Coordinates of C-alpha atoms in Angstrom, one line a residue:
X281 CA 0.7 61.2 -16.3
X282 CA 1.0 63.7 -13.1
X283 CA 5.2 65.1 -12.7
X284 CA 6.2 67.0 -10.6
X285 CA 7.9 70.1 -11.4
X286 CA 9.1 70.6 -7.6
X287 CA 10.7 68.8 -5.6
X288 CA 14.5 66.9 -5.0
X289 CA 16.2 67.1 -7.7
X290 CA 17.3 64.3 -9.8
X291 CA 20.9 64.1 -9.1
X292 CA 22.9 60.4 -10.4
X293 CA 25.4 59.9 -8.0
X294 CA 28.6 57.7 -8.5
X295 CA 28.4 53.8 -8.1
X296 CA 31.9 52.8 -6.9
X297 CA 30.8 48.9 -7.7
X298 CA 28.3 48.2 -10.4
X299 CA 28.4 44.7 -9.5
X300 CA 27.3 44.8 -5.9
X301 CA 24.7 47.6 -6.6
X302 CA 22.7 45.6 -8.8
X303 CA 22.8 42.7 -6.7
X304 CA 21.7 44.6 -3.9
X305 CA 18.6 46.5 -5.6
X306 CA 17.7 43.5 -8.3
X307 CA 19.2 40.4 -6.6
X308 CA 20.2 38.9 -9.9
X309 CA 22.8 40.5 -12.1
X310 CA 23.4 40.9 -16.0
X311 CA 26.1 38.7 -17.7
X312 CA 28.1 40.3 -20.0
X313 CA 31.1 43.2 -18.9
X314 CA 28.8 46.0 -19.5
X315 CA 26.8 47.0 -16.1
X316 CA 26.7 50.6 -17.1
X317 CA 23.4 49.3 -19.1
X318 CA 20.6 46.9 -18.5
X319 CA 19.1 45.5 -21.4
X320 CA 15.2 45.4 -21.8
X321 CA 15.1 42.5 -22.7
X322 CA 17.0 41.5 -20.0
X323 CA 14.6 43.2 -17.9
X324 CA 11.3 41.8 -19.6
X325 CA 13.3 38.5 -19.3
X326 CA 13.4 38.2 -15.8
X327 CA 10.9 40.3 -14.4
X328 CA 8.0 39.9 -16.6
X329 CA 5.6 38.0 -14.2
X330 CA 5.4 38.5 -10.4
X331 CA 5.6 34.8 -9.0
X332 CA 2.1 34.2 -7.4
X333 CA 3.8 33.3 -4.1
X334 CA 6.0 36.4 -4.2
X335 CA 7.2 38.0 -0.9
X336 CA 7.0 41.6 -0.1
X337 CA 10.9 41.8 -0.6
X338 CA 10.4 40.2 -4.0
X339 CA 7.4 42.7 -5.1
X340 CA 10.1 45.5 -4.1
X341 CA 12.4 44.2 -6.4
X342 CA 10.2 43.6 -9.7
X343 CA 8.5 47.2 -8.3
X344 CA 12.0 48.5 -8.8
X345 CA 12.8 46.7 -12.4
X346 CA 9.5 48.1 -13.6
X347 CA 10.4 51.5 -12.4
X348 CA 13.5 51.3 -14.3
X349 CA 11.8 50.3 -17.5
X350 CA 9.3 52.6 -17.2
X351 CA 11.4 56.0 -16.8
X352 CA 13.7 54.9 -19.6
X353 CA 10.6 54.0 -22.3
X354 CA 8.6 57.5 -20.7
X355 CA 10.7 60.2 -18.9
X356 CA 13.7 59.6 -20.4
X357 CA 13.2 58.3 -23.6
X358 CA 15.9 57.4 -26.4
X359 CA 14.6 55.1 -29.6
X360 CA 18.0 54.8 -30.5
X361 CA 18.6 52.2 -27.5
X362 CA 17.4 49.5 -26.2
X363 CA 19.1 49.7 -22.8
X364 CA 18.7 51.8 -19.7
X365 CA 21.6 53.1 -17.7
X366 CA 21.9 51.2 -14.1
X367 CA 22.8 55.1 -12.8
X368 CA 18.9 55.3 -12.8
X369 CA 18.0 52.5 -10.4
X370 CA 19.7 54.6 -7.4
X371 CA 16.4 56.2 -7.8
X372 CA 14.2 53.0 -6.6
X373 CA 16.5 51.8 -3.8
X374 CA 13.9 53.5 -1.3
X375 CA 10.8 53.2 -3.7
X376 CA 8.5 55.5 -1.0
X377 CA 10.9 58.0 -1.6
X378 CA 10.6 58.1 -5.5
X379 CA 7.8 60.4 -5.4
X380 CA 9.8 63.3 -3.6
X381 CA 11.7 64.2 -6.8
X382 CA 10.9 66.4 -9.0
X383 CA 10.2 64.0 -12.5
X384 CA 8.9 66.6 -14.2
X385 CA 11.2 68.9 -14.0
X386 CA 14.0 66.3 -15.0
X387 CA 12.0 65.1 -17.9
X388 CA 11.7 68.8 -19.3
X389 CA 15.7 69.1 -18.9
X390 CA 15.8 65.7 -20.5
X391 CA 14.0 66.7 -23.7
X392 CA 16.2 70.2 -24.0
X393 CA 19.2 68.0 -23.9
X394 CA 17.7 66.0 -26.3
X395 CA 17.1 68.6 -28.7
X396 CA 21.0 69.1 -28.6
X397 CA 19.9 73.0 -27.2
X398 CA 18.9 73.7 -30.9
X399 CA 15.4 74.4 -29.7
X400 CA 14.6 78.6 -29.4
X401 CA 12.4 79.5 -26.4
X402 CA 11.3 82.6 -28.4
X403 CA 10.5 80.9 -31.5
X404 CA 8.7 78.3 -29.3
X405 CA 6.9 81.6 -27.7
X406 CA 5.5 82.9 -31.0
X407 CA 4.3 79.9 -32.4
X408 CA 1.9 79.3 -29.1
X409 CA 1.2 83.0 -29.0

């Protein structure tokens, strides 16, 4: 998998109504009182299978759903969950703009984070040297 280390950053920017931004990048909307999360199985659920007869505005939507899945289960990773926060989808609502941020980049800062900072740059230099 090609990131890239340049590019826009990877900024989450507030969603005043979780409601209506779901509905306007997925059409369909989770039940439950929890939209700060999308299940995957939720996800698999009802976007497993492109209908045959699907229109280009629904191929944008499952492209979107996958894209979702997919960052959470590579670039951002947790096994502890089996959600993915709906902050991430503001990154699909344009899809031909996804590739100008810099994934890479966000995924190394991702994995330091996940390390709780307990990871030593200079110990991580001597064992490659």
């Amino acid at each position: 998998m090609r990131l890239a280390v340049e590019g826009e950053p990877i900024i989450c920017h507030p969603i005043s109504d979780l409601w209506e931004f779901i509905e306007n990048n997925l059409v369909i909307v989770p039940t439950g009182a929890n939209l700060t999360t999308i299940k995957y199985s939720w996800l698999k659920e009802k976007f497993r299978e492109l209908p045959p007869d699907a229109s280009l505005v629904e191929v944008l939507r499952y492209t979107r759903a996958y894209l979702l899945f997919l960052i959470s289960v590579t670039i951002f990773a947790d096994p502890s969950v089996a959600t993915v926060p709906t902050r991430y989808l503001q990154f699909f609502e344009y899809i031909k703009e996804a590739g100008r941020y810099a994934w890479g980049a966000a995924a190394l800062t991702f994995l330091y984070r996940s390390l709780g900072g307990k990871f030593n740059f200079f110990i991580a230099i001597s064992i490659i040297i």
